[in-house]
GROMACS .gro file of C-alpha atoms in nm:
model
  329
    1MET     CA    1  13.842   2.273  14.367
    2HIS     CA    2  13.614   2.547  14.262
    3ILE     CA    3  13.802   2.828  14.102
    4LEU     CA    4  13.678   3.181  13.997
    5ILE     CA    5  13.833   3.421  13.749
    6ILE     CA    6  13.726   3.769  13.739
    7GLY     CA    7  13.830   3.920  13.410
    8ALA     CA    8  13.799   3.581  13.258
    9ALA     CA    9  13.738   3.752  12.887
   10GLY     CA   10  14.042   3.935  12.896
   11MET     CA   11  14.352   3.798  12.709
   12VAL     CA   12  14.537   3.679  12.994
   13GLY     CA   13  14.193   3.556  13.201
   14ARG     CA   14  14.117   3.347  12.852
   15LYS     CA   15  14.477   3.176  12.824
   16LEU     CA   16  14.452   3.128  13.197
   17THR     CA   17  14.134   2.954  13.157
   18ASP     CA   18  14.248   2.721  12.860
   19ARG     CA   19  14.528   2.615  13.088
   20LEU     CA   20  14.352   2.515  13.382
   21VAL     CA   21  14.077   2.302  13.164
   22LYS     CA   22  14.404   2.156  12.984
   23ASP     CA   23  14.569   2.084  13.328
   24LYS     CA   24  14.295   1.953  13.512
   25THR     CA   25  14.416   2.002  13.821
   26LEU     CA   26  14.567   2.273  14.057
   27GLY     CA   27  14.808   2.246  14.308
   28GLY     CA   28  14.735   1.864  14.310
   29GLN     CA   29  14.378   1.909  14.345
   30GLU     CA   30  14.116   1.833  14.072
   31ILE     CA   31  13.928   2.124  13.933
   32SER     CA   32  13.544   2.030  13.957
   33ALA     CA   33  13.396   2.381  13.884
   34LEU     CA   34  13.469   2.685  13.720
   35THR     CA   35  13.308   3.071  13.752
   36LEU     CA   36  13.418   3.284  13.475
   37VAL     CA   37  13.330   3.657  13.526
   38ASP     CA   38  13.372   3.989  13.347
   39VAL     CA   39  13.198   4.280  13.223
   40VAL     CA   40  13.149   4.094  12.854
   41ALA     CA   41  13.023   3.758  12.868
   42PRO     CA   42  13.312   3.484  12.908
   43ALA     CA   43  13.317   3.226  12.629
   44LYS     CA   44  13.267   2.879  12.805
   45PRO     CA   45  13.566   2.641  12.727
   46ALA     CA   46  13.565   2.327  12.560
   47GLY     CA   47  13.691   1.996  12.683
   48PHE     CA   48  13.618   2.028  13.058
   49ALA     CA   49  13.452   1.784  13.231
   50GLY     CA   50  13.337   1.985  13.531
   51ALA     CA   51  13.087   2.269  13.623
   52VAL     CA   52  13.105   2.578  13.436
   53GLU     CA   53  12.941   2.904  13.489
   54THR     CA   54  12.960   3.272  13.319
   55ILE     CA   55  12.867   3.566  13.446
   56THR     CA   56  12.831   3.890  13.321
   57ALA     CA   57  12.906   4.153  13.600
   58ASP     CA   58  13.078   4.467  13.692
   59LEU     CA   59  13.311   4.387  14.019
   60SER     CA   60  13.251   4.734  14.074
   61ALA     CA   61  12.851   4.751  14.091
   62PRO     CA   62  12.691   4.711  14.448
   63GLY     CA   63  12.623   4.361  14.562
   64GLU     CA   64  12.787   4.171  14.256
   65ALA     CA   65  13.079   4.096  14.470
   66GLU     CA   66  12.950   3.948  14.740
   67LYS     CA   67  12.731   3.714  14.477
   68LEU     CA   68  13.069   3.577  14.401
   69ALA     CA   69  13.210   3.555  14.730
   70ALA     CA   70  12.880   3.370  14.795
   71LYS     CA   71  12.996   3.081  14.609
   72ARG     CA   72  13.301   3.019  14.795
   73PRO     CA   73  13.541   2.955  14.530
   74ASP     CA   74  13.879   2.775  14.687
   75THR     CA   75  14.085   2.992  14.463
   76ILE     CA   76  14.019   3.325  14.347
   77PHE     CA   77  14.215   3.532  14.047
   78HIS     CA   78  14.136   3.870  14.038
   79LEU     CA   79  14.236   4.021  13.712
   80ALA     CA   80  13.979   4.249  13.657
   81ALA     CA   81  14.111   4.602  13.592
   82ILE     CA   82  14.119   4.905  13.301
   83VAL     CA   83  14.429   4.965  13.157
   84SER     CA   84  14.665   5.252  13.239
   85GLY     CA   85  14.591   5.482  12.941
   86GLU     CA   86  14.223   5.440  13.042
   87ALA     CA   87  14.281   5.484  13.411
   88GLU     CA   88  14.499   5.812  13.329
   89ALA     CA   89  14.220   5.965  13.110
   90ASP     CA   90  13.919   5.866  13.313
   91PHE     CA   91  13.993   5.948  13.681
   92ASP     CA   92  13.638   5.842  13.815
   93LYS     CA   93  13.642   5.488  13.630
   94GLY     CA   94  13.991   5.440  13.710
   95TYR     CA   95  13.908   5.443  14.099
   96ARG     CA   96  13.603   5.258  14.080
   97ILE     CA   97  13.682   4.957  13.833
   98ASN     CA   98  14.042   4.937  13.999
   99LEU     CA   99  14.030   5.041  14.364
  100ASP     CA  100  13.668   4.984  14.474
  101GLY     CA  101  13.605   4.668  14.286
  102THR     CA  102  13.933   4.510  14.438
  103ARG     CA  103  13.809   4.633  14.798
  104PHE     CA  104  13.457   4.519  14.750
  105LEU     CA  105  13.614   4.171  14.667
  106PHE     CA  106  13.792   4.147  14.960
  107GLU     CA  107  13.570   4.304  15.201
  108ALA     CA  108  13.285   4.052  15.023
  109ILE     CA  109  13.541   3.757  15.097
  110ARG     CA  110  13.595   3.886  15.485
  111GLN     CA  111  13.222   3.891  15.531
  112GLN     CA  112  13.186   3.548  15.434
  113GLY     CA  113  13.399   3.427  15.671
  114VAL     CA  114  13.253   3.575  15.987
  115GLN     CA  115  12.974   3.313  16.043
  116GLN     CA  116  13.185   3.014  15.872
  117ARG     CA  117  13.533   2.959  15.836
  118TYR     CA  118  13.650   3.078  15.473
  119ALA     CA  119  13.977   3.186  15.376
  120PRO     CA  120  14.009   3.146  14.966
  121ARG     CA  121  14.367   3.178  14.792
  122VAL     CA  122  14.340   3.514  14.627
  123VAL     CA  123  14.590   3.587  14.355
  124PHE     CA  124  14.604   3.996  14.272
  125THR     CA  125  14.737   4.093  13.931
  126SER     CA  126  14.926   4.404  14.050
  127SER     CA  127  15.181   4.617  13.800
  128ILE     CA  128  15.535   4.743  13.810
  129ALA     CA  129  15.371   5.109  13.790
  130VAL     CA  130  15.312   5.092  14.157
  131PHE     CA  131  15.673   5.225  14.124
  132GLY     CA  132  15.756   5.599  14.027
  133ALA     CA  133  16.078   5.768  13.939
  134PRO     CA  134  16.381   5.807  14.011
  135PHE     CA  135  16.462   5.494  13.973
  136PRO     CA  136  16.793   5.271  14.094
  137ASP     CA  137  16.977   5.093  13.805
  138LYS     CA  138  16.780   4.747  13.925
  139ILE     CA  139  16.426   4.806  14.143
  140ASP     CA  140  16.417   4.506  14.408
  141ASP     CA  141  16.125   4.429  14.624
  142GLU     CA  142  16.222   4.701  14.876
  143PHE     CA  143  16.211   5.007  14.695
  144PHE     CA  144  15.932   5.202  14.800
  145SER     CA  145  15.613   5.241  14.613
  146THR     CA  146  15.549   5.617  14.435
  147PRO     CA  147  15.367   5.584  14.172
  148LEU     CA  148  15.345   5.885  13.910
  149THR     CA  149  14.986   5.757  13.764
  150SER     CA  150  14.626   5.717  13.900
  151TYR     CA  151  14.671   5.323  13.757
  152GLY     CA  152  14.996   5.268  13.996
  153THR     CA  153  14.835   5.453  14.269
  154GLN     CA  154  14.548   5.201  14.223
  155LYS     CA  155  14.705   4.902  14.228
  156ALA     CA  156  14.966   5.022  14.493
  157ILE     CA  157  14.634   5.077  14.723
  158GLY     CA  158  14.528   4.703  14.625
  159GLU     CA  159  14.852   4.591  14.733
  160LEU     CA  160  14.799   4.736  15.065
  161LEU     CA  161  14.488   4.595  15.113
  162LEU     CA  162  14.576   4.247  15.007
  163ASN     CA  163  14.865   4.271  15.294
  164ASP     CA  164  14.614   4.365  15.573
  165TYR     CA  165  14.314   4.108  15.464
  166SER     CA  166  14.584   3.854  15.437
  167ARG     CA  167  14.757   3.939  15.786
  168LYS     CA  168  14.420   3.920  15.936
  169GLY     CA  169  14.387   3.605  15.825
  170PHE     CA  170  14.067   3.682  15.572
  171PHE     CA  171  14.229   3.506  15.290
  172ASP     CA  172  14.542   3.388  15.188
  173GLY     CA  173  14.662   3.653  14.915
  174ILE     CA  174  14.910   3.717  14.692
  175GLY     CA  175  15.001   4.019  14.467
  176ILE     CA  176  15.200   3.965  14.171
  177ARG     CA  177  15.356   4.275  13.982
  178LEU     CA  178  15.304   4.190  13.613
  179PRO     CA  179  15.572   4.287  13.373
  180THR     CA  180  15.421   4.461  13.073
  181ILE     CA  181  15.248   4.161  12.851
  182CYS     CA  182  15.434   4.129  12.510
  183VAL     CA  183  15.321   4.020  12.279
  184ARG     CA  184  14.960   4.101  12.346
  185PRO     CA  185  14.761   3.905  12.058
  186GLY     CA  186  14.408   4.079  11.929
  187LYS     CA  187  14.390   4.438  11.856
  188PRO     CA  188  14.548   4.743  12.022
  189ASN     CA  189  14.393   4.824  12.346
  190LYS     CA  190  14.393   5.156  12.563
  191ALA     CA  191  14.691   5.070  12.743
  192ALA     CA  192  14.977   5.343  12.721
  193SER     CA  193  15.177   5.036  12.691
  194GLY     CA  194  15.024   4.913  12.385
  195PHE     CA  195  15.279   4.998  12.144
  196PHE     CA  196  15.552   4.743  12.308
  197SER     CA  197  15.326   4.468  12.146
  198ASN     CA  198  15.196   4.664  11.811
  199ILE     CA  199  15.532   4.743  11.724
  200LEU     CA  200  15.590   4.366  11.696
  201ARG     CA  201  15.247   4.192  11.656
  202GLU     CA  202  15.130   4.368  11.352
  203PRO     CA  203  15.449   4.348  11.121
  204LEU     CA  204  15.460   4.009  11.228
  205SER     CA  205  15.112   3.982  11.042
  206GLY     CA  206  15.227   4.191  10.761
  207GLN     CA  207  15.037   4.527  10.886
  208GLU     CA  208  15.191   4.853  10.951
  209ALA     CA  209  15.244   4.987  11.331
  210VAL     CA  210  15.303   5.313  11.486
  211LEU     CA  211  15.575   5.367  11.714
  212PRO     CA  212  15.522   5.665  11.958
  213VAL     CA  213  15.852   5.690  12.126
  214SER     CA  214  16.198   5.713  12.122
  215PRO     CA  215  16.402   5.359  12.037
  216GLU     CA  216  16.595   5.435  12.327
  217VAL     CA  217  16.297   5.388  12.562
  218ARG     CA  218  16.385   5.069  12.776
  219HIS     CA  219  16.139   4.859  12.976
  220TRP     CA  220  16.024   4.509  13.138
  221PHE     CA  221  15.856   4.261  12.925
  222ALA     CA  222  15.718   3.903  12.986
  223SER     CA  223  15.497   3.689  12.723
  224PRO     CA  224  15.146   3.591  12.810
  225ARG     CA  225  15.279   3.260  12.804
  226ALA     CA  226  15.484   3.348  13.112
  227ALA     CA  227  15.169   3.525  13.289
  228VAL     CA  228  14.968   3.272  13.303
  229GLY     CA  229  15.251   3.042  13.436
  230PHE     CA  230  15.296   3.332  13.696
  231LEU     CA  231  14.953   3.267  13.787
  232VAL     CA  232  14.948   2.910  13.823
  233HIS     CA  233  15.232   2.904  14.012
  234ALA     CA  234  15.097   3.172  14.251
  235ALA     CA  235  14.767   3.003  14.330
  236THR     CA  236  14.988   2.700  14.449
  237ILE     CA  237  15.296   2.819  14.615
  238ASP     CA  238  15.301   2.815  14.998
  239THR     CA  239  15.241   3.141  15.090
  240ALA     CA  240  15.401   3.128  15.458
  241ARG     CA  241  15.761   3.165  15.253
  242LEU     CA  242  15.632   3.519  15.144
  243GLY     CA  243  15.639   3.649  15.499
  244TRP     CA  244  15.434   3.949  15.583
  245ARG     CA  245  15.530   4.068  15.229
  246ARG     CA  246  15.277   3.930  15.040
  247ASN     CA  247  15.313   4.104  14.695
  248LEU     CA  248  15.605   4.037  14.419
  249SER     CA  249  15.784   4.205  14.145
  250LEU     CA  250  15.821   3.906  13.916
  251PRO     CA  251  16.087   3.807  13.646
  252GLY     CA  252  16.113   4.009  13.324
  253LEU     CA  253  16.307   4.107  13.051
  254SER     CA  254  16.446   4.439  13.045
  255ALA     CA  255  16.507   4.571  12.678
  256THR     CA  256  16.484   4.874  12.458
  257VAL     CA  257  16.214   4.927  12.153
  258GLY     CA  258  16.558   4.943  11.973
  259GLU     CA  259  16.649   4.586  12.062
  260GLU     CA  260  16.274   4.466  12.033
  261ILE     CA  261  16.288   4.580  11.681
  262GLU     CA  262  16.633   4.383  11.640
  263ALA     CA  263  16.439   4.089  11.758
  264LEU     CA  264  16.181   4.121  11.518
  265ARG     CA  265  16.439   4.168  11.257
  266ARG     CA  266  16.615   3.834  11.368
  267VAL     CA  267  16.268   3.669  11.380
  268GLY     CA  268  16.063   3.841  11.069
  269GLY     CA  269  16.313   4.012  10.860
  270ASP     CA  270  16.348   4.356  10.727
  271LYS     CA  271  16.049   4.300  10.583
  272ALA     CA  272  15.883   4.306  10.898
  273VAL     CA  273  16.075   4.613  11.057
  274ASN     CA  274  15.981   4.858  10.746
  275LEU     CA  275  15.636   4.834  10.841
  276ILE     CA  276  15.717   5.048  11.152
  277ARG     CA  277  15.632   5.384  11.138
  278HIS     CA  278  15.783   5.630  11.383
  279GLU     CA  279  15.526   5.893  11.525
  280PRO     CA  280  15.630   6.065  11.844
  281ASP     CA  281  15.346   6.136  12.082
  282ALA     CA  282  15.431   6.369  12.378
  283THR     CA  283  15.143   6.222  12.601
  284ILE     CA  284  15.243   5.871  12.596
  285GLY     CA  285  15.615   5.952  12.573
  286LYS     CA  286  15.569   6.141  12.920
  287ILE     CA  287  15.355   5.832  13.065
  288VAL     CA  288  15.629   5.590  12.958
  289ASP     CA  289  15.909   5.816  13.114
  290GLY     CA  290  15.762   5.776  13.457
  291TRP     CA  291  15.793   5.388  13.430
  292ALA     CA  292  16.021   5.132  13.572
  293ARG     CA  293  16.295   4.984  13.334
  294ASP     CA  294  16.477   4.687  13.512
  295PHE     CA  295  16.415   4.500  13.812
  296ASP     CA  296  16.590   4.257  14.051
  297ALA     CA  297  16.330   3.992  14.044
  298SER     CA  298  16.573   3.733  14.263
  299ARG     CA  299  16.322   3.691  14.538
  300ALA     CA  300  16.031   3.586  14.277
  301GLU     CA  301  16.292   3.337  14.115
  302SER     CA  302  16.400   3.222  14.459
  303LEU     CA  303  16.031   3.078  14.470
  304GLY     CA  304  15.986   2.937  14.142
  305PHE     CA  305  15.877   3.213  13.924
  306LYS     CA  306  16.007   3.218  13.545
  307ALA     CA  307  16.014   3.419  13.272
  308GLU     CA  308  16.171   3.435  12.916
  309ARG     CA  309  16.549   3.564  12.900
  310SER     CA  310  16.554   3.713  12.558
  311MET     CA  311  16.324   3.900  12.317
  312ASP     CA  312  16.399   3.659  12.084
  313GLU     CA  313  16.191   3.383  12.276
  314ILE     CA  314  15.918   3.619  12.343
  315ILE     CA  315  15.853   3.703  11.962
  316ARG     CA  316  15.884   3.321  11.922
  317ALA     CA  317  15.622   3.233  12.192
  318HIS     CA  318  15.396   3.459  12.013
  319VAL     CA  319  15.448   3.322  11.676
  320GLU     CA  320  15.362   2.944  11.784
  321ASP     CA  321  15.086   3.039  12.022
  322GLU     CA  322  14.932   3.302  11.796
  323LEU     CA  323  15.010   3.254  11.463
  324GLY     CA  324  15.072   2.889  11.354
  325GLY     CA  325  15.399   2.906  11.338
  326LYS     CA  326  15.386   3.138  11.038
  327ILE     CA  327  15.480   3.482  10.964
  328GLY     CA  328  15.334   3.730  10.739
  329GLY     CA  329  14.989   3.832  10.632
   0.00000   0.00000   0.00000
């Protein structure tokens, strides 16, 4: 099996690569080749016996999607995107990367199948940002998409394209709406949701963090560990079970910022909590106010998708996976 990961240098892309290398198989098939693509050079994974190709490319640039589709991979993970805050701040870049890149990829796959049958599994990472207020208490998969950000709009269009290209048989697609991934390792990025991780990650390493919103803000979370599990499961699921609805809201945990902080206290103590400094940011607050807070993910759960049940679990996963089980700077 040949697997293509677009966005392989990102946090989730790197962790997905590591998981596939460790597992050596996907859906019972041996992984013989990996093609890893990003706008910065992805690292070659250690310990993989098959062929590995790393490519530095912008999916939205003319001709790049065609080159990747010409390799005819069996499974394609499309993770590439710019994040919410950046897409909102730079309208042109957001549509070029998040929409044009996605459409170019889907169309390149379709063209590969014109001469000779080719219909790979395509896993597209969407977002809960496709939904906009006003919200019910819990959002299910039947709730209408009315995104209130450019990022959410770009992802919603990608979902519609994935449905249509799958309906026509051009590829076998599944779109997964990821919760906000927390705790993200590394340094803060330009995502408006970044503070959800920052207020846990930095204090756990003995560093100060800024909280730009009220502790009453509620959001939908899953860990990086769960995100990789989502992707692997999406690549192997029987898509006939999806029917014509190819996009899913995935399981997660609904929690307030205050509940995050109390879980941090239980895991890291008062010393960690005291490193959080509250500095309200009206711009971030406005963006966050338009985000969904809780979901009914029973459809995805019935299909075998799983996530954490508590914020303590999410924090402990970060401590185990990123901090070697140790807390503090």
